Structure formats: structure tokens, C-alpha cells
PDB file of C-alpha atoms and ligand atoms in Angstrom:
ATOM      1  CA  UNK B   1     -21.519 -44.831 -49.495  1.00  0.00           C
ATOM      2  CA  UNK B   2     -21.894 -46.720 -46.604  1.00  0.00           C
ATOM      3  CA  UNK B   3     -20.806 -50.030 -45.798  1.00  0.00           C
ATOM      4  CA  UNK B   4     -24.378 -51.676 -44.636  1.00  0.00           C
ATOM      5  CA  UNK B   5     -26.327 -49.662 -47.456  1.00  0.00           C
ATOM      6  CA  UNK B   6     -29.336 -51.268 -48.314  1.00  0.00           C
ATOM      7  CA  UNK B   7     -29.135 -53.910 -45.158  1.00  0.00           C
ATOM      8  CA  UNK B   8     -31.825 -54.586 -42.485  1.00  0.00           C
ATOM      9  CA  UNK B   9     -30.691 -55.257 -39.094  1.00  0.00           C
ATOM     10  CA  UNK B  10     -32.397 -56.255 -36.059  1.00  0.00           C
ATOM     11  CA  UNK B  11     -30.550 -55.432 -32.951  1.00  0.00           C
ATOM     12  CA  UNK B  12     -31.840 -56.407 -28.928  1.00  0.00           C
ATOM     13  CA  UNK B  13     -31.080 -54.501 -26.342  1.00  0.00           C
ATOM     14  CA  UNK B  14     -31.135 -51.311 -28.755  1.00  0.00           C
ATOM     15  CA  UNK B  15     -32.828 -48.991 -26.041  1.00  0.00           C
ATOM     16  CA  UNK B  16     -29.530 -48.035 -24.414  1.00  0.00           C
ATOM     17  CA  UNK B  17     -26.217 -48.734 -23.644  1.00  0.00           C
ATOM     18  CA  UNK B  18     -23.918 -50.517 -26.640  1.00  0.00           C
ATOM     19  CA  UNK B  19     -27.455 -51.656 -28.577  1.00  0.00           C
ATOM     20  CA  UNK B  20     -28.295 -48.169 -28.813  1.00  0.00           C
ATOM     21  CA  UNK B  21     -25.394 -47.291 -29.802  1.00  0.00           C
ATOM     22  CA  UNK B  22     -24.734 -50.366 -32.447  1.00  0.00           C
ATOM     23  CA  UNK B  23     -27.880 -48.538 -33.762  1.00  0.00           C
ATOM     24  CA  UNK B  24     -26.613 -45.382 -34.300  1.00  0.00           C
ATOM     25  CA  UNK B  25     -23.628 -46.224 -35.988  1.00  0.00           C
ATOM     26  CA  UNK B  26     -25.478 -48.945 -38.412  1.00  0.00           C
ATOM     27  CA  UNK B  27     -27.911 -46.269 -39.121  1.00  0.00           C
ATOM     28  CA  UNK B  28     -24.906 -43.929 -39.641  1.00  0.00           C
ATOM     29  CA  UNK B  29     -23.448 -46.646 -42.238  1.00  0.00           C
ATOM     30  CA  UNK B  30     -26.625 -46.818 -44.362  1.00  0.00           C
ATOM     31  CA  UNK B  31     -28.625 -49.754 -42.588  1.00  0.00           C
ATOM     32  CA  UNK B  32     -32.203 -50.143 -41.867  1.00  0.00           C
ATOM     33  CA  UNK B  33     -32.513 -50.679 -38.060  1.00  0.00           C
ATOM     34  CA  UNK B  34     -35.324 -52.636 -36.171  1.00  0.00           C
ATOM     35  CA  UNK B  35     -34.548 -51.970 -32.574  1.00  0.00           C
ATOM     36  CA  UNK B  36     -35.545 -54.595 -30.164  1.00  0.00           C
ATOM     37  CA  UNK B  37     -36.101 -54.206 -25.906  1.00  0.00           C
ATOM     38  CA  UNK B  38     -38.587 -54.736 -23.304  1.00  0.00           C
ATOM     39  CA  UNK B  39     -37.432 -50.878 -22.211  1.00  0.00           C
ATOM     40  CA  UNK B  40     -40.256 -49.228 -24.643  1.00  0.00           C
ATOM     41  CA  UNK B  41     -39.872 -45.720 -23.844  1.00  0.00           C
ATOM     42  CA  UNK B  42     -36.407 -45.666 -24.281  1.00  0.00           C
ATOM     43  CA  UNK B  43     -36.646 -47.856 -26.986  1.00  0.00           C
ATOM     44  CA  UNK B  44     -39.192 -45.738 -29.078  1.00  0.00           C
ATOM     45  CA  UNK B  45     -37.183 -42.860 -28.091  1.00  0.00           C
ATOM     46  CA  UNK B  46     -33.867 -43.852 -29.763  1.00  0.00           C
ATOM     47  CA  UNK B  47     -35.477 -45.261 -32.706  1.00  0.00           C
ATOM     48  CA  UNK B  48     -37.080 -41.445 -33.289  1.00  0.00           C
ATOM     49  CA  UNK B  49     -33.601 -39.920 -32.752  1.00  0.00           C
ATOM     50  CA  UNK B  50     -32.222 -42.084 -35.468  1.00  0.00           C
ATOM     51  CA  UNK B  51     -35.090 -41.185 -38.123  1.00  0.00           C
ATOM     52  CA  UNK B  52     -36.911 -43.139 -40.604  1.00  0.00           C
ATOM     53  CA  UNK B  53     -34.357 -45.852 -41.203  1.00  0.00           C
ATOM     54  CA  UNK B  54     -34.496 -46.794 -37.237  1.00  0.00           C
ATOM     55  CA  UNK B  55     -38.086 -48.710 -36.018  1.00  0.00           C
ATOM     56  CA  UNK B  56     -38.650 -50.057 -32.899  1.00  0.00           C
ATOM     57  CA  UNK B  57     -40.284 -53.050 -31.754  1.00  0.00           C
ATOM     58  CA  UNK B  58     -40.808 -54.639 -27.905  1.00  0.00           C
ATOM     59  CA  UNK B  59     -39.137 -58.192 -27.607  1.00  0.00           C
ATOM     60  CA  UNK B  60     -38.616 -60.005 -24.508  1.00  0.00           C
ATOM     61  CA  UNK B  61     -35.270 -62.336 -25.792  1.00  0.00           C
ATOM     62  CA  UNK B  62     -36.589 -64.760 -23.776  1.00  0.00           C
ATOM     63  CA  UNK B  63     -40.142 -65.565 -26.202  1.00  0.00           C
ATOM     64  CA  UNK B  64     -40.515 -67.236 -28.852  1.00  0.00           C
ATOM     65  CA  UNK B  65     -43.622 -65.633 -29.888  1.00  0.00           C
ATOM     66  CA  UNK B  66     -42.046 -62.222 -29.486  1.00  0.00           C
ATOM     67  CA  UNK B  67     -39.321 -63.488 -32.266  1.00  0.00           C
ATOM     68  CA  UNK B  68     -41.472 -64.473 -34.548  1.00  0.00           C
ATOM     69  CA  UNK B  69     -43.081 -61.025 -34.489  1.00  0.00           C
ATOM     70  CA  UNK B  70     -40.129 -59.089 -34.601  1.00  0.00           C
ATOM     71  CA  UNK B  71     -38.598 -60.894 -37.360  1.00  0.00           C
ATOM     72  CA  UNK B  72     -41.789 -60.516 -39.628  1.00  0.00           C
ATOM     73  CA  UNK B  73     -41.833 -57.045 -38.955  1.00  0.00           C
ATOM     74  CA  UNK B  74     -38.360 -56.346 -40.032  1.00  0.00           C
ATOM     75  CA  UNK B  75     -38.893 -57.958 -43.109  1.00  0.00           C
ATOM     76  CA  UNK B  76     -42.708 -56.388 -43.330  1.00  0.00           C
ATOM     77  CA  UNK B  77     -41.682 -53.019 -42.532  1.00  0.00           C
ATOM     78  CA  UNK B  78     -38.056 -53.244 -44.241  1.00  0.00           C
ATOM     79  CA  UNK B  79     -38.320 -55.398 -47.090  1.00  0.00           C
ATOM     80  CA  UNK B  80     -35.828 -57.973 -45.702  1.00  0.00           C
ATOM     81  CA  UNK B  81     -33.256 -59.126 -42.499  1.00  0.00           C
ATOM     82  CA  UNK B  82     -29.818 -59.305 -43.439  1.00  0.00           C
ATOM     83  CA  UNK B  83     -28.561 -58.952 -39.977  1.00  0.00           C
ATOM     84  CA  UNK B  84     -29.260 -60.072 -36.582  1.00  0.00           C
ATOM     85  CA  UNK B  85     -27.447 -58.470 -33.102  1.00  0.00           C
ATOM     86  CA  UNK B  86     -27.770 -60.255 -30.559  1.00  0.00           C
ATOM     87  CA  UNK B  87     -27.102 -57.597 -27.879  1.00  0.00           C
ATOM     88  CA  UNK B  88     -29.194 -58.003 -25.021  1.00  0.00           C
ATOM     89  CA  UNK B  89     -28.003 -59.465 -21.905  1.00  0.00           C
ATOM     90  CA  UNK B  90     -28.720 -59.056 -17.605  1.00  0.00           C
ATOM     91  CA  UNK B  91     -25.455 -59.264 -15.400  1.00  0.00           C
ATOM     92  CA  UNK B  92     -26.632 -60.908 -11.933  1.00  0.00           C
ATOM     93  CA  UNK B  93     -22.928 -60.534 -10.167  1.00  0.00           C
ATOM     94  CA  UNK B  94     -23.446 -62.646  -6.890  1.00  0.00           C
ATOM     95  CA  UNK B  95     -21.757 -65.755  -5.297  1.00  0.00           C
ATOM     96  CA  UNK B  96     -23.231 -68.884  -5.631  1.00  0.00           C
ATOM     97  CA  UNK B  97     -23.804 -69.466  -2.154  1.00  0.00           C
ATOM     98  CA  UNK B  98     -25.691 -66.142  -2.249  1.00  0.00           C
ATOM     99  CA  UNK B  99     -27.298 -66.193  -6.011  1.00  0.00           C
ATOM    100  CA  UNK B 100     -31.387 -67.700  -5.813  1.00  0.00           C
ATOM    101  CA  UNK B 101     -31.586 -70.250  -8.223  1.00  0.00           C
ATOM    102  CA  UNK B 102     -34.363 -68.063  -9.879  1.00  0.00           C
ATOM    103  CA  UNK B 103     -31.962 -65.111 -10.811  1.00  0.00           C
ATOM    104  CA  UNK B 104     -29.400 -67.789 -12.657  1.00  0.00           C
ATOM    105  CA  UNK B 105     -32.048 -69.280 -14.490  1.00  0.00           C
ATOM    106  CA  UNK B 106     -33.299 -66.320 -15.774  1.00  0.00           C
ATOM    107  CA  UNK B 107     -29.224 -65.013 -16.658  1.00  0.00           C
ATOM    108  CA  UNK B 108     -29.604 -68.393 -18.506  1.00  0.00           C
ATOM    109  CA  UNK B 109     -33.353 -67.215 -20.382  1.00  0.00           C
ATOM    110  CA  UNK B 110     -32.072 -63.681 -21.498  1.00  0.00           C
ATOM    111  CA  UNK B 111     -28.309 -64.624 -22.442  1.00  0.00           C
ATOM    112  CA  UNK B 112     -28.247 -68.103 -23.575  1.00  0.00           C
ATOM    113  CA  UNK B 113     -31.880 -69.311 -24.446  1.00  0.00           C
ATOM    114  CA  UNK B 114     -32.402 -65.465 -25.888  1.00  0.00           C
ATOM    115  CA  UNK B 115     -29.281 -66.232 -28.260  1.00  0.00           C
ATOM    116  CA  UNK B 116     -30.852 -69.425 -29.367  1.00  0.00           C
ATOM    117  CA  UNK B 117     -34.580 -68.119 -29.922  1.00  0.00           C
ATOM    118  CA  UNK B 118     -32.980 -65.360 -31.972  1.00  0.00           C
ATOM    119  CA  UNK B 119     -30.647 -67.662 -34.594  1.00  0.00           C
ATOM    120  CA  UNK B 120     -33.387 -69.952 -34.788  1.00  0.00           C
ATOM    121  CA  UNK B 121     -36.111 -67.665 -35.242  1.00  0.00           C
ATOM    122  CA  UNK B 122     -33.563 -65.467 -37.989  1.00  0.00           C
ATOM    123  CA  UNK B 123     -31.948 -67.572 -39.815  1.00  0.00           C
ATOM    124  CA  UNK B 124     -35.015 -68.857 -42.135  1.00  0.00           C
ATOM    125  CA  UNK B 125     -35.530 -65.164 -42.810  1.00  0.00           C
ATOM    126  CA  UNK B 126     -31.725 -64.833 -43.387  1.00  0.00           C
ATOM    127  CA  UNK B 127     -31.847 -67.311 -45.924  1.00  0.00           C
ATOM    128  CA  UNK B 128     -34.932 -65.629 -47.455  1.00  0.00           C
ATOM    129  CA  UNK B 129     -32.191 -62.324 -48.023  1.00  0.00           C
ATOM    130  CA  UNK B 130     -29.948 -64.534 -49.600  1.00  0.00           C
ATOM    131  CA  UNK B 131     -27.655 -64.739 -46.661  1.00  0.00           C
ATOM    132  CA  UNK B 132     -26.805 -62.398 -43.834  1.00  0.00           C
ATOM    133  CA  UNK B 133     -24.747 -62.179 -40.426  1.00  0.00           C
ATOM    134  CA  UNK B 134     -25.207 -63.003 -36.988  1.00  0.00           C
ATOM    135  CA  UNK B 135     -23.497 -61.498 -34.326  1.00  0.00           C
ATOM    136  CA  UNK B 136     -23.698 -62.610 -30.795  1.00  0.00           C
ATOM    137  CA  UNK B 137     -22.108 -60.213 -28.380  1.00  0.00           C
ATOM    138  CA  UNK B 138     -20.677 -61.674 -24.942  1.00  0.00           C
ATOM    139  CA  UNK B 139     -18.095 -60.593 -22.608  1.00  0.00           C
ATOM    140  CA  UNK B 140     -14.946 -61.864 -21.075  1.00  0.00           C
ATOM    141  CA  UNK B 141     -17.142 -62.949 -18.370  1.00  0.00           C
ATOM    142  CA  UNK B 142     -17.951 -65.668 -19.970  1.00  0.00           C
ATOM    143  CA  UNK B 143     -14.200 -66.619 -20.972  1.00  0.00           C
ATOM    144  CA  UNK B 144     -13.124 -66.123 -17.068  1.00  0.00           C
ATOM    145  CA  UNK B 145     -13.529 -68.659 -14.300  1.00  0.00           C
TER     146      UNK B 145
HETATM  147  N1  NAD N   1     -20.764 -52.389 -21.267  1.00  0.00           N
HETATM  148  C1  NAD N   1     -19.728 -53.209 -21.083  1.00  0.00           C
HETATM  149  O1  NAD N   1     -18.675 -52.835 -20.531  1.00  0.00           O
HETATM  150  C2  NAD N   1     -19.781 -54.634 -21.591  1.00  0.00           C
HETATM  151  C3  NAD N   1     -18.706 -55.467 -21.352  1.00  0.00           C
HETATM  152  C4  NAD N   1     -18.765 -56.769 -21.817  1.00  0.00           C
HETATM  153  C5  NAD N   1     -19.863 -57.230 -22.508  1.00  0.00           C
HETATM  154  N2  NAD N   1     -20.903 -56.394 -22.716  1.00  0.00           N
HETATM  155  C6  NAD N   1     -22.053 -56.938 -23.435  1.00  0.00           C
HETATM  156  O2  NAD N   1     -22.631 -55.939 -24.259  1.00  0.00           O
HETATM  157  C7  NAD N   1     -24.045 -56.117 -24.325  1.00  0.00           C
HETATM  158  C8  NAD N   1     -24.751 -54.827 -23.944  1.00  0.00           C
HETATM  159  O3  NAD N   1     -24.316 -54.439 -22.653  1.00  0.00           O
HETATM  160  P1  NAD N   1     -24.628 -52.998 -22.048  1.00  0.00           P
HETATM  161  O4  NAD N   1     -23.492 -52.663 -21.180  1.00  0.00           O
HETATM  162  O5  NAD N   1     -25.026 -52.057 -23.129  1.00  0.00           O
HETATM  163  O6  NAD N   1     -25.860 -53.386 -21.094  1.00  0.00           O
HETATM  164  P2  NAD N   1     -27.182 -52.566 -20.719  1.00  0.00           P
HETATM  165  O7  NAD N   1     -27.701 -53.189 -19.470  1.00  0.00           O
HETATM  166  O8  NAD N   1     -26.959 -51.095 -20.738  1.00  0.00           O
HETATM  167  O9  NAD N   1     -28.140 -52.915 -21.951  1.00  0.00           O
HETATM  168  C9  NAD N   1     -28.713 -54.180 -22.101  1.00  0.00           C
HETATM  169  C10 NAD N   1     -30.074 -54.008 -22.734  1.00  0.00           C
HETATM  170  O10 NAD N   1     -30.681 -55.301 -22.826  1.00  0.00           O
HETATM  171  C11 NAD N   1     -32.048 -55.143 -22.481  1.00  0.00           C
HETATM  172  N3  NAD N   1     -32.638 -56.402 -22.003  1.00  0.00           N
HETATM  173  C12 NAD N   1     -32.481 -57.006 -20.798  1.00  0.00           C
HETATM  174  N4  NAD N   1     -33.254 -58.087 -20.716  1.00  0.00           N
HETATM  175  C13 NAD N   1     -33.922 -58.186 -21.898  1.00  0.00           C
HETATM  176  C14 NAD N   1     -34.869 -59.102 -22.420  1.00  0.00           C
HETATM  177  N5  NAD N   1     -35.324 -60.129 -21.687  1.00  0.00           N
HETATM  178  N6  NAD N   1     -35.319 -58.921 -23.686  1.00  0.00           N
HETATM  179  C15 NAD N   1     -34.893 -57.867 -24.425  1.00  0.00           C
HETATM  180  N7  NAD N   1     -34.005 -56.953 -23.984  1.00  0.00           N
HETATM  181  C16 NAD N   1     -33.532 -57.112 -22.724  1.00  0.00           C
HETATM  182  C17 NAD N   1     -32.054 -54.095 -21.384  1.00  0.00           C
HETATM  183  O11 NAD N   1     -33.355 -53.535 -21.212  1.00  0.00           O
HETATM  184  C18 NAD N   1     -31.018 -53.112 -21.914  1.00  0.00           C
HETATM  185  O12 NAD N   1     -31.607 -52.120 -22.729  1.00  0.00           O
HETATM  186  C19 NAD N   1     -24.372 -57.286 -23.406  1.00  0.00           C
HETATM  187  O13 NAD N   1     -24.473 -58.475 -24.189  1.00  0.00           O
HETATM  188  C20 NAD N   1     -23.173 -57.355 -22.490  1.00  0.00           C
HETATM  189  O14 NAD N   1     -22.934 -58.665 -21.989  1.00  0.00           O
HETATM  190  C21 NAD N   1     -20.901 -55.110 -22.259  1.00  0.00           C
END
């Protein structure tokens, strides 16, 4: 028995790296997995390695409109979200005096703003399950001046 049998999990940033494997091991504990990325090849490929339990879906974190899809699919295709990973992130490692304001806003879009759009957008589906988890993953970056 595993310990997320019977859950539904939607995880960003599944196409590679630590979302990928979050996946796997989810799958591997009895989950439902709705993998999320703008990398679709990858993406689709990982969600065929890990079977019938794993789908995947493309989601820019960064739009609204791609939330709202993703969530109703996890719930159409899987029955229900009990879990939400918020994975995906960009690393833009440059000075300030050398970083274009453009590349920091859009750290801000995908790692901060893509945290947001996902709680909001998950939580009224969370309820729906009867109550679920949210993970947001971050780095000690982000605890380091
Ligand atoms: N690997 C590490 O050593 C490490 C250390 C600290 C924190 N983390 C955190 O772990 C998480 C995953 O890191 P990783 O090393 O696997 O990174 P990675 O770059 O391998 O994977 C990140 C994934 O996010 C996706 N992504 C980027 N922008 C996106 C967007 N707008 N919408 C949807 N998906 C998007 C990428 O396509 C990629 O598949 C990140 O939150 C990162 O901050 C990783």
C-alpha cells in the first residue's frame, strides 16, 4: 500500500529535473500524477514512462488561463486534486548591476506570481477533495542575502 493511494497530484516543472522526479516517486507511492511544463516533449515523454497513472498537460506558471485548465483537467481526467507541487522555477544568477530588469521580472512571473496563480487557482478544487496539500518548493537562495 502506498502512502498517496488514491491521491491526485499536480506537479510543475514535472518534465525534468526534481519535478520529474517528484513524479516518479508519487507515481511509485500510488498517486495519480498530472504533470505540468512548457517543455512538452519532455513532458509527454515522462508522463508515458510513468504509465497510466502519470498525464501530462502544458502550463506556463506564469497564466492564469493555463491554471484554470490544468486544474480542471486533473480533476476531469482524475476524478479529483488532492495535491498541488509547486516545482517550477528559472535561476537568472547575475549581479544587479549586470541583470536587465526584464530577466528579474520574469524570475518574479515564474517563481513568485507562478506560486500565487497556482494556490489560488487549487485551492477551490482542494476544497472540492475535501482538503489536500500544497507544497511550494524553494531553495536556500531565497533564505541567503
Ligand atoms: N536542483 C537543485 O539543486 C535545487 C536546489 C534548490 C532548489 N531547487 C528548486 O527545485 C525546483 C526544481 O529545480 P530543478 O533543479 O529540477 O530545475 P530544472 O531547471 O531542471 O527544472 C525546472 C522545470 O521548470 C520548468 N519551467 C520553467 N519555467 C516554467 C514556466 N514558466 N512554466 C512551467 N514550467 C516552467 C522548466 O521547463 C523545467 O522543466 C525549483 O523550484 C528550484 O528552485 C533545486
Amino acid at each position: 500500500m502506498g502512502q498517496l493511494d488514491g491521491k491526485t497530484a499536480l506537479i510543475t516543472g514535472g518534465a525534468r529535473g526534481q519535478g520529474a522526479n517528484e513524479a516518479r516517486v508519487f507515481v511509485d507511492e500510488g498517486a495519480n500524477v498530472l504533470l505540468c511544463d512548457i517543455l512538452d516533449e519532455a513532458g509527454r515523454a515522462v508522463a508515458t514512462d510513468l504509465g497510466d497513472r502519470a498525464a501530462y498537460l502544458h502550463l506556463d506558471v506564469r497564466s492564469q488561463e493555463d491554471w484554470e485548465r490544468a486544474v480542471a483537467s486533473a480533476e476531469e481526467r482524475f476524478g479529483a486534486l488532492h495535491i498541488l507541487v509547486n516545482n517550477a522555477a528559472i535561476l537568472s544568477p547575475a549581479s544587479i548591476e549586470e541583470q536587465p530588469l526584464e530577466d528579474y521580472m520574469n524570475v518574479v512571473a515564474v517563481n513568485q506570481i507562478g506560486c500565487w496563480l497556482g494556490m489560488k487557482s487549487a485551492l477551490p478544487a482542494l476544497r472540492r477533495a475535501g482538503g489536500g496539500s500544497i507544497v511550494n518548493i524553494s531553495s536556500v537562495g531565497g533564505m541567503l542575502a
